[in-house]
PDB file of C-alpha atoms in Angstrom:
ATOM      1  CA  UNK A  18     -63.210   2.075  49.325  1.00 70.00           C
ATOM      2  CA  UNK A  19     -61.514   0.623  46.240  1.00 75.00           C
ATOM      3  CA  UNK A  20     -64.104  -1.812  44.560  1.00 79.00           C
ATOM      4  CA  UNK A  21     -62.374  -4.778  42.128  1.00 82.00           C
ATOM      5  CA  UNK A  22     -64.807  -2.854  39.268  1.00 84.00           C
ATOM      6  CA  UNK A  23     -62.383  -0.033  39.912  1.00 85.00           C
ATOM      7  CA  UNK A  24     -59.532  -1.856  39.212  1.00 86.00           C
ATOM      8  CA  UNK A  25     -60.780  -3.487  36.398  1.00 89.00           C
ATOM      9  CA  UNK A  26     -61.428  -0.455  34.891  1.00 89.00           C
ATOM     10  CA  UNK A  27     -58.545   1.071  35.444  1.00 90.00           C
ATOM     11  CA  UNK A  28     -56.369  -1.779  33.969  1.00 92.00           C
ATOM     12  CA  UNK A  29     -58.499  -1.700  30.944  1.00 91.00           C
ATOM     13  CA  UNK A  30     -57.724   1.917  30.657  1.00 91.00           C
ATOM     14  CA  UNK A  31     -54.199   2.053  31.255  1.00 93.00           C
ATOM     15  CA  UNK A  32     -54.305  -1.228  28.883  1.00 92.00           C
ATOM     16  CA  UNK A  33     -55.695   1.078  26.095  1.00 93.00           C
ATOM     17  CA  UNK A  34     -53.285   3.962  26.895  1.00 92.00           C
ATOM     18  CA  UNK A  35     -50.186   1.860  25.904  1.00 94.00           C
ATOM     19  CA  UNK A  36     -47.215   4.364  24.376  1.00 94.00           C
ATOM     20  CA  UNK A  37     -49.406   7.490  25.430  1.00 93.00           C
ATOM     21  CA  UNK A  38     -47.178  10.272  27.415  1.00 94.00           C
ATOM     22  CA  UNK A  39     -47.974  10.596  30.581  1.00 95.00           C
ATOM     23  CA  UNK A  40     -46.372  13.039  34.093  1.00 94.00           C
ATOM     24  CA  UNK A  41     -46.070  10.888  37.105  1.00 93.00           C
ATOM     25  CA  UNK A  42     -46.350  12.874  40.309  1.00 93.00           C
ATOM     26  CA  UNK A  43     -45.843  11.616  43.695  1.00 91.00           C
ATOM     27  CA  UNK A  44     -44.392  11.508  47.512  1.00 87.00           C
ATOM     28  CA  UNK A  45     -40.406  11.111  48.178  1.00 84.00           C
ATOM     29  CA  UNK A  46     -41.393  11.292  51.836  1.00 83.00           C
ATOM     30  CA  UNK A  47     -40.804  13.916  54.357  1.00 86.00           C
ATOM     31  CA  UNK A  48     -42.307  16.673  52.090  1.00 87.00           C
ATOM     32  CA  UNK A  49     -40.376  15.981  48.946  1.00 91.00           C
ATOM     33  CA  UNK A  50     -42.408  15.415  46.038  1.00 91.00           C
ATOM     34  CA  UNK A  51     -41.671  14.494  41.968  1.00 91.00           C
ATOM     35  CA  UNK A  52     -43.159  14.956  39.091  1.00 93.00           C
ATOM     36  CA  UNK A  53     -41.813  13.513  35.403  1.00 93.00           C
ATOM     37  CA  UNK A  54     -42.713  12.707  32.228  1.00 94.00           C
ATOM     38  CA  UNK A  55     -43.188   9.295  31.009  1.00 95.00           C
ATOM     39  CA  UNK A  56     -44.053   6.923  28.672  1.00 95.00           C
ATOM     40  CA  UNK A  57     -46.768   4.198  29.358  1.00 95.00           C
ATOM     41  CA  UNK A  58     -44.712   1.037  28.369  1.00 96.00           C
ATOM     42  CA  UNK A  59     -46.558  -2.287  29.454  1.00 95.00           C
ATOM     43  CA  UNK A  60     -49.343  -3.110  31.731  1.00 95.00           C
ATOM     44  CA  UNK A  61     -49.457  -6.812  33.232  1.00 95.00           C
ATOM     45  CA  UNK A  62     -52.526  -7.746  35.334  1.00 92.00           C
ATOM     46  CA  UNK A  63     -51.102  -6.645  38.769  1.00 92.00           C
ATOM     47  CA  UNK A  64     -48.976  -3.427  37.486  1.00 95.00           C
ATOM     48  CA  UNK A  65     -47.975  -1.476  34.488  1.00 96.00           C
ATOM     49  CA  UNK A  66     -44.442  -0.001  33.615  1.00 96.00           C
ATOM     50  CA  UNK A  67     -44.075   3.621  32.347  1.00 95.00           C
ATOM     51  CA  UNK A  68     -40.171   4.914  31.317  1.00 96.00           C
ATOM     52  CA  UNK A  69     -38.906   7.949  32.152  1.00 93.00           C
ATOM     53  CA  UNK A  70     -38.156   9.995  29.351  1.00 89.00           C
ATOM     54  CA  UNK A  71     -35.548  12.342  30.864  1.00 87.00           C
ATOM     55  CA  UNK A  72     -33.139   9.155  32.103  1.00 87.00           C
ATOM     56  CA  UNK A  73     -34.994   6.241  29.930  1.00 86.00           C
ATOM     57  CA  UNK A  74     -35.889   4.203  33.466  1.00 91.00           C
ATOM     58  CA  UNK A  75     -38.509   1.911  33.469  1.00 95.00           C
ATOM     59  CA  UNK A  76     -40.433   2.287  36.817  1.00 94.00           C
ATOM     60  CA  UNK A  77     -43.650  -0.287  37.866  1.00 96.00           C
ATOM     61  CA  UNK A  78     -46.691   0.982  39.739  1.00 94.00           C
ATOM     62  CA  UNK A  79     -49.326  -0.739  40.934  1.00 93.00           C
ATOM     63  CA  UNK A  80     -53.151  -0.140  40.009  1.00 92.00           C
ATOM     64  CA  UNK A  81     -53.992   0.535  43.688  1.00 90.00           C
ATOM     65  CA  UNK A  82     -51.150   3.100  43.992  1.00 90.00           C
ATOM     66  CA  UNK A  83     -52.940   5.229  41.513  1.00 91.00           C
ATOM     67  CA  UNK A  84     -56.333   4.492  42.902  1.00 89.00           C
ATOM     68  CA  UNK A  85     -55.291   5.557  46.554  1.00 87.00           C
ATOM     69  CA  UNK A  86     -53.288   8.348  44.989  1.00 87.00           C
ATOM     70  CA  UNK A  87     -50.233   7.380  46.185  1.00 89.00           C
ATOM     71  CA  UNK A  88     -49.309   8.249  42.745  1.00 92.00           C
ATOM     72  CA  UNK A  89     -51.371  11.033  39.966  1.00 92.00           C
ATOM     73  CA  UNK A  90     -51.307   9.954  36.338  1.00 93.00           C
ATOM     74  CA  UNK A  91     -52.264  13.167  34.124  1.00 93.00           C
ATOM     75  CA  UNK A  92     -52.570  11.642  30.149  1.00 92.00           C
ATOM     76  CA  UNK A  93     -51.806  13.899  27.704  1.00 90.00           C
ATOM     77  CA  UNK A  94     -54.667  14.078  25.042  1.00 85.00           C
ATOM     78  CA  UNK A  95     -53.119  15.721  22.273  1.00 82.00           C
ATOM     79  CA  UNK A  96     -53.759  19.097  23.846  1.00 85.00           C
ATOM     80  CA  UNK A  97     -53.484  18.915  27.260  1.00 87.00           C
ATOM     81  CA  UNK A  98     -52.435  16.558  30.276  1.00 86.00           C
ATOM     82  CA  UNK A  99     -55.942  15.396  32.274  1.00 87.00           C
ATOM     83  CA  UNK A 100     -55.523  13.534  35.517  1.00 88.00           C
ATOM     84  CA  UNK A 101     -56.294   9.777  35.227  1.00 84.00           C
ATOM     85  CA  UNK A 102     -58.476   9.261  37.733  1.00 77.00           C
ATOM     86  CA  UNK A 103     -60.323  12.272  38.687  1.00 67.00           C
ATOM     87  CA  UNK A 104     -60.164  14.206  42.042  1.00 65.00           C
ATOM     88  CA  UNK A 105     -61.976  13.035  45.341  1.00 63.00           C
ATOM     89  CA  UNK A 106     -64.745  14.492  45.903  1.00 57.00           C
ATOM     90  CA  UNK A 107     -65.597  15.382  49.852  1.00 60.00           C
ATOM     91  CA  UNK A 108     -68.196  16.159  50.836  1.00 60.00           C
ATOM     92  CA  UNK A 109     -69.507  17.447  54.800  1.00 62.00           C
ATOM     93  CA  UNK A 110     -72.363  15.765  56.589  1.00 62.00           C
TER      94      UNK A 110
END
């Protein structure tokens, strides 16, 4: 379950990662998947816009897409790209 903490903190993060690169991986539907590099341009309170850097498009997302992982977010450090929000974790009963 997404919590509004979750959110919150996510915003703030994406907030601080302003101009950072970033790849973008997600679902075209019917197996088909992407995966691009990007800027992170703006955030507003209900999404944040990352360009494209191979055909300079800006593209909006939405704080719960990333959450749900409708979309991955891997920020490049410096060294290396780490995802944004880390893995689920499952676990059996």
């Amino acid at each position: 379950m997404i919590c509004r903490s979750d959110i919150a903190n996510l915003k703030t993060d994406i907030g601080d990662m302003i101009g950072k690169k970033v790849i973008v991986k997600g679902s075209l539907g019917r197996s088909k998947t992407f995966e691009k590099e990007a800027t992170i341009e703006k955030a507003y309170p209900n999404i944040f816009v990352v360009k494209y850097d191979e055909n300079e498009r800006n593209v909006t997302y939405s704080y719960t897409d990333v959450l749900t992982r409708t979309v991955q977010v891997d920020v490049f450090d410096g060294e290396s790209y780490n995802p944004l929000v880390p893995p689920a974790v499952t676990t059996k009963v």
